[in-house]
Amino acid sequence: MKLSFRIGYHRYATDQAFAAHLAFVKANLDCIDEVALFVEFSHHGYWPLEMIRDSSTLLRQRLADYRALGIRSAGLNVLCTIGHLEESWDVLAQPPVPCMVGKDGRRSHSCLCPATTAFREYICEKYRLLATSQPDFIWVDDDFRITHHGLAGPCFCPECLKQFNQQNHRTFTRESLLAALDQEPDTAAAWQTFQRSLYTALAQDLRQAVHAVDPAIEMGLMTCIASSRNQEWFSALGAVRGRPGGGFYQDTVPLEAMQKGLATAAQLSNYPDQVRDRQYEHEDFPYQQLGKSTCMAMLEDCVSLVWGCNGIAFNSMYRQDNPRLLAGIRHNQAAWRELTRLNAGMENDGIWCNDRDVAFRLQEIGLPITFQRETAAAAVITGNPTLTRDEWRRMLSRAAFIDAPTLSGLQQLGLAELCGATVEKCWPNGTLEAFTDHPLNGPYAGWRRDVFVSFRPQFCSDAYTLKMAAGAQSLCELQNVLQQPLGSAMTACSNALGGRVVVSGYFFPHFLLYSEKRQQLLNVFDWLTQSRLPRLDLDHKIMPILRRCGSDLLLFLLNASFDASGEFEVQLRQSVTSLEQILPDGTRAALPFRQTDSGSIVHCPSLPPWQYCLLSNIPAGA
Ligand SMILES: [Zn+2]
């Protein structure tokens, strides 16, 4: 596990500032494995090469000073390759190379077009100069992305249009291309391919520029969800480092720590194997010391390591040091190192969802999530995504939970007979669902859920009744608000492929926190997965992350509530011979458990608000 710190330009730019910063580093050497110096101090894309040349000389000295102090790894974070957005353009140097042009024809002041020869020559020289400072690594920041560059992204400048037209034998203007992107899927796909290729070629250039100076310099790519999907960028850059990022800048909404955890896991699942150094982005931008409580900072860091990061890149020390953060790290780092050791070789186990927000809602009611579709215990498919017929059949031959729009799509593909139902009718308002007396509803037959669909149109669309096929069973009935029956709203069936399928016509994943609905869904997913996943029946919001490798188990449980959880039990669904809680100092506390026919049941201590426990059956030192 690597603790890496991104250091702001102003901490090393003058000898006086650097001396003060270095004293802080020296006092915290036990918690600092690596430093990455920001080359620039604004998100403006263009930095004159004379400045970079001078910086390189200074950076070389600074990196050597860190190493002399005992820091094992010291390198650079190039903040600006393209430029992130419009920033400081009246103050900083005007780019002498062409800038991006937005959809509306406006030219960016700060973000550089990736397609021109002038830009390529400039950016390669910038990276070459930086490589001469003898860094152990160079991070390419997440402005290495196609979209989200302020007023532009992707670029619609004349050069980009010319290259796209040449490659595709077209004659688009900006206006005609924009119209075609809306109306012609083939053109939209070709435009995406063109954009991706531009960045692939750019990544190759950057790698060559750096490795021509020193092939031992490690390259790293910082990603967002979209850019993490372009595996060829990692290859072209020769990246052995990746940093999944995005969000949780302050803890105003604590659950965003868990949402960022899911975004991190999604990005990790896209990283190619060559990316062996996976540093979580601990993001405190714009560096407000009171923006995040230490408790939440420690939670988000632990979550990222459970999901499979093996390092943390702290973006917390831009203009000032952060002693409070370092104290938190010192208190927790032994557990983090033990966690990372245990986690090597483990995979997520849980439910796969095609929609990350749905995944988050299911994690909120206590279901573990995975981003590995092929090994998932069940798939949750909503919104009728485009999949091949073979992919659909494979999912329906195992365990699937689908919503009504998805069922409609499957009907058109002729696959409805595998789902046990067809969509009967759409009901846009005035509906609720009532539980039937099906055994999966436990003691809650007759219980009703009304999410008041008209109140939050962003979370609620229509409700649907389902027509059941022979052999299917009904778990819910759709009723109108007069409590008159309209038809089935939730069905379960076993199909001819041996799969189990549940269809929900009144899904509304943002409103699953009713105790009875949660219990029903836990029962439903137990049935779908044939009781493969751990089960926690406590009527409290505890969010799990499950890692497994054979019978080795790592289970993270967060009390995502401002109330203490009280003591609770977890059915592990596997037999263990010991189960221990890993404490912050890395030591263990044995937890009592008992054996049953369906595996071991462990007794957990009460979790205070927003605290977590980390359980494993792997012996210490094993
Ligand atoms: Zn362009």
Coordinates of C-alpha atoms and ligand atoms in Angstrom, one line a residue:
M1 CA 0.0 0.0 0.0
K2 CA 1.4 3.3 -1.1
L3 CA 0.6 6.7 0.5
S4 CA 1.3 9.3 -2.1
F5 CA 0.9 13.1 -1.8
R6 CA 0.4 15.6 -4.5
I7 CA 2.3 18.7 -3.7
G8 CA 1.3 22.2 -4.9
Y9 CA 3.6 24.3 -7.0
H10 CA 3.8 27.0 -4.3
R11 CA 5.2 24.5 -1.8
Y12 CA 8.5 24.1 -3.7
A13 CA 8.7 27.2 -6.0
T14 CA 10.8 29.2 -3.5
D15 CA 13.6 27.9 -1.2
Q16 CA 11.9 29.4 1.8
A17 CA 8.5 27.6 1.1
F18 CA 10.2 24.4 0.3
A19 CA 12.3 24.4 3.5
A20 CA 9.1 24.7 5.6
H21 CA 7.3 22.0 3.6
L22 CA 10.3 19.7 3.8
A23 CA 10.4 20.0 7.6
F24 CA 6.7 18.9 7.6
V25 CA 7.5 15.9 5.4
K26 CA 10.5 15.0 7.6
A27 CA 8.2 15.0 10.6
N28 CA 5.8 12.7 8.9
L29 CA 8.0 10.3 7.0
D30 CA 6.3 7.3 8.5
C31 CA 3.1 8.2 6.6
I32 CA 4.6 9.4 3.3
D33 CA 5.7 6.8 0.7
E34 CA 5.7 9.0 -2.3
V35 CA 5.4 12.6 -3.5
A36 CA 4.1 13.9 -6.8
L37 CA 4.9 17.6 -7.6
F38 CA 2.3 19.5 -9.5
V39 CA 4.2 21.1 -12.4
E40 CA 1.6 23.9 -12.9
F41 CA -0.6 26.0 -10.6
S42 CA -3.7 26.6 -12.7
H43 CA -5.9 24.6 -15.1
H44 CA -5.0 26.8 -18.1
G45 CA -3.6 24.6 -20.8
Y46 CA -0.6 26.5 -22.1
W47 CA 2.6 27.0 -20.2
P48 CA 5.6 28.6 -22.0
L49 CA 8.4 26.1 -22.6
E50 CA 10.9 28.6 -21.1
M51 CA 9.0 28.3 -17.8
I52 CA 9.0 24.5 -18.1
R53 CA 12.7 24.5 -18.9
D54 CA 13.5 26.6 -15.7
S55 CA 11.0 24.4 -13.7
S56 CA 12.7 21.2 -14.8
T57 CA 16.0 22.4 -13.4
L58 CA 14.3 23.3 -10.1
L59 CA 12.2 20.1 -10.0
R60 CA 15.3 18.0 -10.5
Q61 CA 16.8 19.5 -7.3
R62 CA 13.6 19.2 -5.4
L63 CA 13.1 15.6 -6.3
A64 CA 16.6 14.8 -5.2
D65 CA 16.0 16.6 -1.9
Y66 CA 12.9 14.4 -1.2
R67 CA 14.9 11.3 -1.9
A68 CA 17.8 12.4 0.3
L69 CA 15.2 12.7 3.1
G70 CA 14.2 9.1 2.6
I71 CA 11.2 9.4 0.3
R72 CA 11.4 6.3 -1.9
S73 CA 9.5 7.6 -4.9
A74 CA 9.4 11.2 -6.2
G75 CA 7.9 12.3 -9.4
L76 CA 5.7 14.7 -11.3
N77 CA 2.0 15.4 -11.8
V78 CA 1.5 17.2 -15.1
L79 CA -1.7 19.1 -14.4
C80 CA -2.2 20.4 -17.9
T81 CA -1.8 18.4 -21.1
I82 CA -4.9 19.8 -22.9
G83 CA -6.1 22.2 -20.2
H84 CA -9.1 21.4 -17.9
L85 CA -11.4 24.4 -18.5
E86 CA -11.4 28.2 -19.0
E87 CA -9.1 29.6 -16.3
S88 CA -6.9 32.6 -15.8
W89 CA -6.7 33.3 -19.5
D90 CA -6.4 37.1 -19.0
V91 CA -3.5 36.5 -16.7
L92 CA -1.5 33.6 -18.0
A93 CA 0.3 33.3 -21.3
Q94 CA -1.9 33.2 -24.4
P95 CA -1.5 29.9 -26.2
P96 CA 0.5 30.2 -29.5
V97 CA -1.0 26.9 -30.6
P98 CA -4.7 26.5 -31.7
C99 CA -7.3 26.2 -29.0
M100 CA -10.4 24.0 -28.9
V101 CA -13.6 25.2 -30.5
G102 CA -16.9 24.4 -28.9
K103 CA -20.1 23.2 -30.5
D104 CA -21.4 26.7 -30.7
G105 CA -18.3 27.9 -32.5
R106 CA -16.8 29.8 -29.5
R107 CA -13.0 29.3 -29.2
S108 CA -11.6 28.3 -25.8
H109 CA -9.0 30.6 -24.2
S110 CA -7.4 27.8 -22.2
C111 CA -7.9 24.3 -23.7
L112 CA -5.7 23.2 -26.5
C113 CA -6.8 21.3 -29.6
P114 CA -5.2 17.9 -29.5
A115 CA -5.2 17.5 -33.3
T116 CA -2.7 20.1 -34.6
T117 CA 1.0 19.4 -35.4
A118 CA 1.9 22.6 -33.5
F119 CA 0.3 21.3 -30.3
R120 CA 1.9 17.9 -30.7
E121 CA 5.4 19.5 -31.0
Y122 CA 4.8 21.8 -28.1
I123 CA 3.4 19.1 -25.7
C124 CA 6.1 16.6 -26.6
E125 CA 8.8 19.1 -25.8
K126 CA 7.1 20.0 -22.5
Y127 CA 7.1 16.3 -21.5
R128 CA 10.6 15.8 -22.8
L129 CA 11.9 18.8 -20.7
L130 CA 10.0 17.4 -17.6
A131 CA 11.6 14.0 -18.1
T132 CA 15.0 15.6 -17.8
S133 CA 14.2 16.4 -14.1
Q134 CA 14.7 12.7 -13.4
P135 CA 11.3 11.9 -12.0
D136 CA 10.5 8.3 -10.9
F137 CA 7.1 8.7 -12.6
I138 CA 5.0 11.2 -14.5
W139 CA 1.2 11.4 -14.0
V140 CA -0.9 12.6 -16.9
D141 CA -3.8 14.4 -15.2
D142 CA -7.4 13.8 -16.1
D143 CA -7.6 16.7 -18.5
F144 CA -6.6 13.9 -20.8
R145 CA -10.3 13.5 -21.7
I146 CA -12.4 14.1 -24.8
T147 CA -15.3 16.0 -23.2
H148 CA -15.8 18.5 -20.3
H149 CA -13.3 21.1 -21.2
G150 CA -15.4 24.1 -20.2
L151 CA -16.9 25.6 -23.3
A152 CA -15.4 22.9 -25.6
G153 CA -14.8 19.2 -25.7
P154 CA -14.7 17.5 -28.0
C155 CA -13.1 20.0 -30.3
F156 CA -15.0 21.2 -33.4
C157 CA -12.2 23.4 -34.8
P158 CA -11.4 23.5 -38.6
E159 CA -8.4 21.2 -38.2
C160 CA -10.4 18.6 -36.4
L161 CA -13.2 18.8 -39.0
K162 CA -10.6 18.5 -41.8
Q163 CA -9.0 15.4 -40.3
F164 CA -12.4 13.8 -39.6
N165 CA -13.7 14.5 -43.1
Q166 CA -10.5 13.2 -44.7
Q167 CA -10.6 10.0 -42.7
N168 CA -14.3 9.4 -43.4
H169 CA -14.5 10.8 -46.9
R170 CA -17.1 13.4 -45.8
T171 CA -17.5 17.2 -46.2
F172 CA -19.0 18.2 -42.9
T173 CA -19.1 21.8 -41.6
R174 CA -19.4 22.2 -37.9
E175 CA -23.1 22.8 -38.3
S176 CA -23.8 19.9 -40.5
L177 CA -21.7 17.6 -38.4
L178 CA -23.7 18.6 -35.3
A179 CA -26.9 17.8 -37.1
A180 CA -25.5 14.4 -38.3
L181 CA -24.3 13.5 -34.8
D182 CA -28.0 13.7 -33.7
Q183 CA -29.5 11.9 -36.6
E184 CA -26.9 9.4 -37.9
P185 CA -25.6 6.7 -35.5
D186 CA -22.8 5.7 -37.9
T187 CA -21.5 9.3 -38.0
A188 CA -21.7 9.6 -34.2
A189 CA -19.8 6.3 -33.9
A190 CA -17.2 7.5 -36.4
W191 CA -16.8 10.8 -34.6
Q192 CA -16.2 9.0 -31.3
T193 CA -13.7 6.7 -32.9
F194 CA -11.9 9.7 -34.4
Q195 CA -11.8 11.4 -31.0
R196 CA -10.5 8.3 -29.2
S197 CA -7.8 7.8 -31.8
L198 CA -6.6 11.4 -31.5
Y199 CA -5.9 10.8 -27.8
T200 CA -4.4 7.4 -28.4
A201 CA -1.9 9.0 -30.8
L202 CA -1.3 11.7 -28.3
A203 CA -0.6 9.2 -25.6
Q204 CA 1.9 7.4 -27.8
D205 CA 3.7 10.7 -28.5
L206 CA 3.9 11.5 -24.8
R207 CA 5.3 8.1 -24.0
Q208 CA 7.9 8.4 -26.7
A209 CA 8.9 11.9 -25.6
V210 CA 9.4 10.8 -22.0
H211 CA 11.0 7.4 -22.6
A212 CA 13.4 8.8 -25.2
V213 CA 14.9 10.6 -22.2
D214 CA 14.6 7.7 -19.7
P215 CA 12.6 4.5 -20.3
A216 CA 12.6 3.8 -16.6
I217 CA 10.2 6.7 -15.9
E218 CA 6.8 5.2 -15.0
M219 CA 3.8 6.7 -16.8
G220 CA 0.5 7.1 -15.1
L221 CA -3.0 8.1 -16.3
M222 CA -5.6 9.7 -14.1
T223 CA -9.1 8.8 -15.2
C224 CA -12.7 9.5 -14.9
I225 CA -15.4 7.0 -15.7
A226 CA -15.5 7.8 -19.4
S227 CA -11.8 7.9 -20.0
S228 CA -11.2 4.6 -18.0
R229 CA -13.1 2.8 -20.7
N230 CA -10.4 3.5 -23.3
Q231 CA -8.0 0.7 -22.5
E232 CA -5.9 1.6 -25.6
W233 CA -4.9 4.9 -24.0
F234 CA -3.2 3.0 -21.1
S235 CA -1.3 0.8 -23.6
A236 CA -0.3 3.8 -25.8
L237 CA 0.9 5.7 -22.8
G238 CA 2.7 2.7 -21.4
A239 CA 0.9 3.4 -18.2
V240 CA 1.6 1.2 -15.3
R241 CA -0.2 3.5 -12.9
G242 CA -3.8 4.5 -12.8
R243 CA -5.7 6.9 -10.6
P244 CA -9.5 6.6 -10.6
G245 CA -11.1 9.9 -9.7
G246 CA -14.2 12.0 -9.6
G247 CA -16.1 13.7 -6.8
F248 CA -16.5 13.8 -3.0
Y249 CA -14.8 17.2 -2.7
Q250 CA -16.3 17.8 0.7
D251 CA -18.5 15.8 3.1
T252 CA -21.7 17.8 2.9
V253 CA -23.5 14.7 1.7
P254 CA -21.7 11.8 3.5
L255 CA -23.1 9.1 1.2
E256 CA -21.2 10.6 -1.7
A257 CA -18.1 8.8 -0.1
M258 CA -19.8 5.5 -1.0
Q259 CA -20.9 6.7 -4.4
K260 CA -17.3 7.7 -5.2
G261 CA -16.3 4.2 -4.0
L262 CA -18.6 2.7 -6.6
A263 CA -17.2 5.0 -9.3
T264 CA -13.7 4.0 -8.2
A265 CA -14.6 0.3 -8.5
A266 CA -16.1 0.8 -11.9
Q267 CA -13.0 2.5 -13.2
L268 CA -10.7 -0.2 -11.6
S269 CA -12.8 -2.9 -13.5
N270 CA -11.8 -1.1 -16.8
Y271 CA -8.1 -0.9 -16.1
P272 CA -5.9 -3.3 -18.0
D273 CA -3.6 -5.7 -16.1
Q274 CA -0.5 -3.6 -16.8
V275 CA -1.8 -1.0 -14.4
R276 CA -0.4 -2.5 -11.2
D277 CA -0.2 0.8 -9.2
R278 CA -3.8 1.8 -8.6
Q279 CA -3.9 5.0 -6.5
Y280 CA -7.2 6.3 -5.2
E281 CA -7.9 10.0 -5.7
H282 CA -8.4 11.5 -2.3
E283 CA -9.6 14.8 -3.5
D284 CA -9.8 17.9 -1.2
F285 CA -9.8 20.4 -4.0
P286 CA -10.1 23.4 -3.5
Y287 CA -8.2 22.5 -0.4
Q288 CA -10.5 23.7 2.4
Q289 CA -9.2 22.2 5.6
L290 CA -12.8 22.1 7.1
G291 CA -14.3 20.8 3.9
K292 CA -14.1 17.2 5.0
S293 CA -14.1 15.7 8.5
T294 CA -11.3 13.3 9.3
C295 CA -13.8 10.6 10.0
M296 CA -15.2 10.8 6.5
A297 CA -11.7 11.1 4.9
M298 CA -10.7 7.9 6.6
L299 CA -13.9 6.2 5.5
E300 CA -13.4 7.1 1.8
D301 CA -9.8 6.0 1.9
C302 CA -10.6 2.7 3.5
V303 CA -13.5 2.1 1.0
S304 CA -11.2 2.7 -1.9
L305 CA -8.7 0.1 -0.6
V306 CA -11.5 -2.4 -0.1
W307 CA -12.6 -1.9 -3.7
G308 CA -9.1 -2.8 -4.8
C309 CA -6.9 0.3 -4.9
N310 CA -3.4 -0.4 -3.6
G311 CA -2.5 3.2 -2.9
I312 CA -4.0 6.6 -2.2
A313 CA -3.0 9.8 -3.9
F314 CA -3.8 12.6 -1.5
N315 CA -4.6 15.9 -3.2
S316 CA -4.7 17.8 0.1
M317 CA -1.5 19.8 0.3
Y318 CA -1.6 22.5 -2.3
R319 CA -0.8 25.7 -0.4
Q320 CA -0.5 24.4 3.1
D321 CA 0.4 21.2 4.9
N322 CA -2.4 19.2 6.5
P323 CA -1.4 17.9 9.9
R324 CA -5.0 16.8 10.8
L325 CA -5.1 14.5 7.7
L326 CA -1.7 13.1 8.5
A327 CA -2.8 12.3 12.1
G328 CA -5.8 10.4 10.7
I329 CA -3.6 8.5 8.3
R330 CA -1.1 7.6 11.1
H331 CA -4.0 6.2 13.2
N332 CA -5.3 4.0 10.4
Q333 CA -2.4 3.1 8.2
A334 CA -1.6 -0.2 9.8
A335 CA -5.1 -1.5 9.1
W336 CA -4.9 -0.2 5.5
R337 CA -1.6 -2.0 4.9
E338 CA -3.0 -5.2 6.3
L339 CA -6.2 -4.7 4.3
T340 CA -4.2 -4.2 1.1
R341 CA -2.1 -7.3 1.8
L342 CA -5.2 -9.4 2.3
N343 CA -7.0 -8.0 -0.7
A344 CA -4.3 -8.9 -3.2
G345 CA -5.8 -11.5 -5.6
M346 CA -9.4 -11.0 -4.3
E347 CA -12.3 -10.1 -6.5
N348 CA -15.6 -8.4 -5.8
D349 CA -18.6 -10.7 -5.3
G350 CA -22.2 -9.5 -5.5
I351 CA -24.8 -8.1 -7.8
W352 CA -23.9 -6.6 -11.2
C353 CA -26.0 -3.7 -12.4
N354 CA -25.9 -1.9 -15.7
D355 CA -26.8 1.3 -14.0
R356 CA -24.4 2.5 -11.3
D357 CA -27.0 4.5 -9.5
V358 CA -29.2 1.4 -9.2
A359 CA -26.1 -0.4 -7.8
F360 CA -25.7 2.3 -5.2
R361 CA -29.4 2.0 -4.1
L362 CA -29.0 -1.8 -3.8
Q363 CA -25.8 -1.4 -1.8
E364 CA -27.7 1.0 0.5
I365 CA -30.2 -1.8 1.4
G366 CA -27.4 -4.2 2.1
L367 CA -26.5 -6.0 -1.1
P368 CA -22.9 -6.3 -2.1
I369 CA -22.1 -5.0 -5.6
T370 CA -19.6 -6.2 -8.3
F371 CA -18.6 -4.8 -11.6
Q372 CA -17.6 -8.2 -13.0
R373 CA -20.6 -9.2 -15.0
E374 CA -19.4 -12.7 -15.8
T375 CA -18.9 -13.8 -12.2
A376 CA -21.8 -11.8 -10.6
A377 CA -24.2 -13.6 -8.4
A378 CA -27.1 -11.9 -10.2
A379 CA -27.6 -9.2 -12.8
V380 CA -29.9 -6.2 -12.4
I381 CA -30.8 -4.7 -15.8
T382 CA -32.8 -1.5 -16.1
G383 CA -33.7 1.0 -18.8
N384 CA -33.6 -1.5 -21.7
P385 CA -29.9 -1.3 -22.6
T386 CA -28.5 -2.5 -25.9
L387 CA -27.0 -6.0 -25.5
T388 CA -26.6 -8.8 -28.0
R389 CA -29.0 -11.7 -28.1
D390 CA -26.3 -14.0 -26.7
E391 CA -25.5 -11.6 -23.9
W392 CA -29.2 -11.5 -22.9
R393 CA -29.5 -15.3 -23.1
R394 CA -26.5 -15.7 -20.9
M395 CA -27.8 -13.4 -18.3
L396 CA -31.3 -14.9 -18.4
S397 CA -29.8 -18.4 -18.0
R398 CA -28.4 -17.4 -14.6
A399 CA -30.1 -14.9 -12.4
A400 CA -31.6 -11.6 -13.5
F401 CA -33.8 -8.8 -12.1
I402 CA -35.2 -6.6 -14.7
D403 CA -37.6 -3.6 -15.0
A404 CA -40.6 -3.3 -17.3
P405 CA -38.9 -1.2 -20.0
T406 CA -36.2 -3.9 -20.2
L407 CA -38.9 -6.5 -20.5
S408 CA -40.5 -4.6 -23.4
G409 CA -37.1 -4.7 -25.2
L410 CA -36.8 -8.4 -24.5
Q411 CA -40.3 -9.0 -25.9
Q412 CA -39.2 -7.4 -29.2
L413 CA -36.2 -9.7 -29.3
G414 CA -38.5 -12.7 -28.8
L415 CA -37.0 -13.5 -25.4
A416 CA -40.0 -12.8 -23.2
E417 CA -40.7 -16.5 -22.6
L418 CA -37.5 -16.6 -20.6
C419 CA -38.8 -13.9 -18.3
G420 CA -42.1 -15.4 -17.2
A421 CA -44.1 -12.3 -18.1
T422 CA -44.9 -9.6 -20.7
V423 CA -45.7 -6.0 -20.1
E424 CA -49.5 -5.6 -20.0
K425 CA -50.1 -1.9 -19.5
C426 CA -48.4 1.4 -18.6
W427 CA -50.0 3.4 -15.7
P428 CA -48.5 6.9 -15.6
N429 CA -50.0 8.0 -12.2
G430 CA -52.1 7.2 -9.2
T431 CA -50.5 3.8 -8.5
L432 CA -48.9 1.9 -5.7
E433 CA -47.7 -1.7 -5.1
A434 CA -49.1 -4.2 -2.6
F435 CA -47.3 -7.3 -1.5
T436 CA -49.0 -10.7 -2.2
D437 CA -48.9 -13.6 0.2
H438 CA -45.9 -15.1 -1.7
P439 CA -43.4 -16.7 0.8
L440 CA -40.6 -14.3 -0.4
N441 CA -42.7 -11.4 1.2
G442 CA -42.3 -13.0 4.6
P443 CA -44.8 -11.7 7.1
Y444 CA -45.6 -8.6 5.0
A445 CA -48.5 -9.8 2.8
G446 CA -50.8 -6.9 2.1
W447 CA -48.1 -4.3 2.8
R448 CA -48.2 -1.3 0.4
R449 CA -45.5 0.9 -1.1
D450 CA -46.5 4.3 -2.5
V451 CA -43.6 6.4 -3.7
F452 CA -45.9 9.2 -4.8
V453 CA -44.7 9.1 -8.4
S454 CA -45.7 12.6 -9.3
F455 CA -43.5 14.3 -6.7
R456 CA -40.0 13.5 -8.1
P457 CA -40.3 13.1 -11.9
Q458 CA -36.5 12.8 -12.0
F459 CA -36.7 9.5 -10.0
C460 CA -40.1 8.2 -11.0
S461 CA -41.3 7.3 -14.4
D462 CA -44.4 5.1 -15.1
A463 CA -45.6 2.0 -13.4
Y464 CA -46.6 -1.2 -15.3
T465 CA -48.7 -4.2 -14.9
L466 CA -47.3 -7.5 -16.0
K467 CA -49.1 -10.4 -17.7
M468 CA -47.8 -13.6 -16.1
A469 CA -46.9 -16.7 -18.2
A470 CA -47.8 -20.2 -16.9
G471 CA -45.5 -21.1 -14.0
A472 CA -44.7 -17.6 -13.0
Q473 CA -45.6 -16.3 -9.6
S474 CA -46.7 -12.9 -8.5
L475 CA -44.9 -11.1 -5.6
C476 CA -46.6 -7.7 -5.9
E477 CA -49.9 -6.4 -7.2
L478 CA -50.2 -3.0 -8.8
Q479 CA -53.1 -1.0 -7.3
N480 CA -54.4 2.4 -7.9
V481 CA -54.5 4.9 -5.0
L482 CA -58.1 3.8 -4.3
Q483 CA -56.4 0.4 -3.5
Q484 CA -58.2 -1.3 -6.4
P485 CA -56.3 -4.1 -8.1
L486 CA -54.8 -3.5 -11.6
G487 CA -52.7 -6.6 -12.1
S488 CA -49.4 -8.1 -11.2
A489 CA -46.5 -5.6 -10.6
M490 CA -43.7 -8.1 -9.8
T491 CA -43.2 -11.6 -11.0
A492 CA -40.7 -14.4 -10.4
C493 CA -40.0 -17.5 -12.6
S494 CA -37.6 -20.2 -13.4
N495 CA -37.0 -20.5 -17.1
A496 CA -36.1 -23.2 -19.7
L497 CA -32.4 -22.2 -19.6
G498 CA -32.3 -23.0 -15.8
G499 CA -32.2 -19.3 -15.0
R500 CA -34.2 -17.4 -12.4
V501 CA -35.8 -14.1 -13.5
V502 CA -37.7 -11.4 -11.5
V503 CA -39.5 -8.6 -13.2
S504 CA -40.5 -5.4 -11.4
G505 CA -43.2 -3.1 -12.9
Y506 CA -43.0 -0.7 -9.9
F507 CA -39.2 -0.6 -9.3
F508 CA -38.3 3.1 -8.4
P509 CA -34.8 2.3 -7.0
H510 CA -34.5 5.6 -5.2
F511 CA -37.2 4.5 -2.8
L512 CA -36.1 1.1 -1.5
L513 CA -35.5 2.1 2.1
Y514 CA -38.8 1.0 3.5
S515 CA -38.1 -1.8 6.0
E516 CA -40.6 -4.2 4.4
K517 CA -39.4 -3.5 0.8
R518 CA -35.9 -4.0 1.8
Q519 CA -36.7 -7.3 3.5
Q520 CA -38.6 -8.4 0.4
L521 CA -35.7 -7.6 -1.9
L522 CA -33.2 -9.3 0.3
N523 CA -35.4 -12.4 0.1
V524 CA -35.8 -12.0 -3.7
F525 CA -32.0 -11.7 -4.2
D526 CA -31.4 -14.7 -1.9
W527 CA -33.7 -16.7 -4.1
L528 CA -32.1 -15.4 -7.3
T529 CA -28.6 -16.0 -6.1
Q530 CA -29.5 -19.3 -4.3
S531 CA -28.2 -17.8 -1.0
R532 CA -24.7 -17.1 -2.3
L533 CA -24.2 -13.7 -0.7
P534 CA -23.9 -12.7 3.0
R535 CA -27.2 -11.7 4.6
L536 CA -27.7 -9.0 7.2
D537 CA -31.3 -8.7 8.5
L538 CA -30.8 -5.9 11.0
D539 CA -33.3 -3.1 10.2
H540 CA -30.6 -0.5 9.9
K541 CA -28.7 1.1 7.0
I542 CA -25.5 -1.0 6.8
M543 CA -23.7 -1.0 3.4
P544 CA -21.4 -3.9 2.5
I545 CA -18.5 -4.5 0.2
L546 CA -17.6 -8.2 -0.3
R547 CA -14.3 -9.5 -1.5
R548 CA -13.6 -13.2 -2.0
C549 CA -10.9 -15.5 -3.4
G550 CA -12.0 -19.2 -3.0
S551 CA -13.0 -19.5 0.7
D552 CA -10.9 -16.4 1.7
L553 CA -13.3 -13.6 2.7
L554 CA -13.0 -9.9 3.3
L555 CA -16.2 -8.2 4.3
F556 CA -16.5 -4.4 4.8
L557 CA -19.6 -3.2 6.7
L558 CA -20.4 0.5 7.0
N559 CA -23.0 2.0 9.4
A560 CA -24.3 4.6 6.9
S561 CA -26.5 6.2 9.5
F562 CA -26.2 8.8 12.2
D563 CA -27.6 6.3 14.7
A564 CA -25.5 3.5 16.3
S565 CA -26.4 0.2 14.7
G566 CA -26.7 -1.9 17.8
E567 CA -25.1 -5.4 17.8
F568 CA -26.1 -7.5 14.8
E569 CA -25.5 -10.8 13.1
V570 CA -24.3 -11.6 9.6
Q571 CA -25.0 -14.9 7.8
L572 CA -21.8 -15.4 5.9
R573 CA -23.2 -18.1 3.7
Q574 CA -19.9 -20.0 4.0
S575 CA -18.3 -21.9 6.9
V576 CA -15.4 -20.3 8.6
T577 CA -13.1 -21.6 11.3
S578 CA -12.3 -18.1 12.6
L579 CA -13.5 -14.6 11.9
E580 CA -11.6 -11.5 13.1
Q581 CA -12.2 -7.8 12.9
I582 CA -9.1 -5.8 11.7
L583 CA -8.6 -2.9 14.0
P584 CA -7.1 0.5 13.0
D585 CA -3.7 -0.4 14.4
G586 CA -3.6 -3.6 12.3
T587 CA -4.3 -5.9 15.2
R588 CA -7.2 -8.4 15.3
A589 CA -10.2 -8.9 17.5
A590 CA -11.9 -12.4 17.3
L591 CA -15.7 -12.2 16.8
P592 CA -18.0 -14.9 18.1
F593 CA -19.7 -17.0 15.5
R594 CA -21.8 -20.2 15.3
Q595 CA -22.2 -22.8 12.6
T596 CA -25.4 -23.6 10.9
D597 CA -26.4 -25.8 7.9
S598 CA -26.2 -22.7 5.7
G599 CA -22.8 -21.5 6.9
S600 CA -21.4 -19.5 9.8
I601 CA -23.3 -16.7 11.5
V602 CA -21.1 -14.0 13.0
H603 CA -22.0 -11.7 15.8
C604 CA -20.8 -8.1 15.2
P605 CA -20.4 -5.3 17.7
S606 CA -22.5 -2.2 17.5
L607 CA -21.1 0.3 14.9
P608 CA -21.1 3.9 15.9
P609 CA -22.5 6.4 13.3
W610 CA -20.5 6.4 10.1
Q611 CA -18.1 3.8 11.4
Y612 CA -17.2 0.6 9.7
C613 CA -15.8 -2.8 10.5
L614 CA -13.6 -4.9 8.4
L615 CA -13.9 -8.7 8.8
S616 CA -11.8 -11.5 7.5
N617 CA -11.3 -15.2 7.9
I618 CA -7.7 -15.1 6.8
P619 CA -5.4 -15.6 9.7
A620 CA -2.9 -12.8 10.6
G621 CA 0.4 -13.3 8.8
A622 CA -1.1 -15.9 6.4
Ligands
ZN1 ZN -9.5 20.8 -32.9

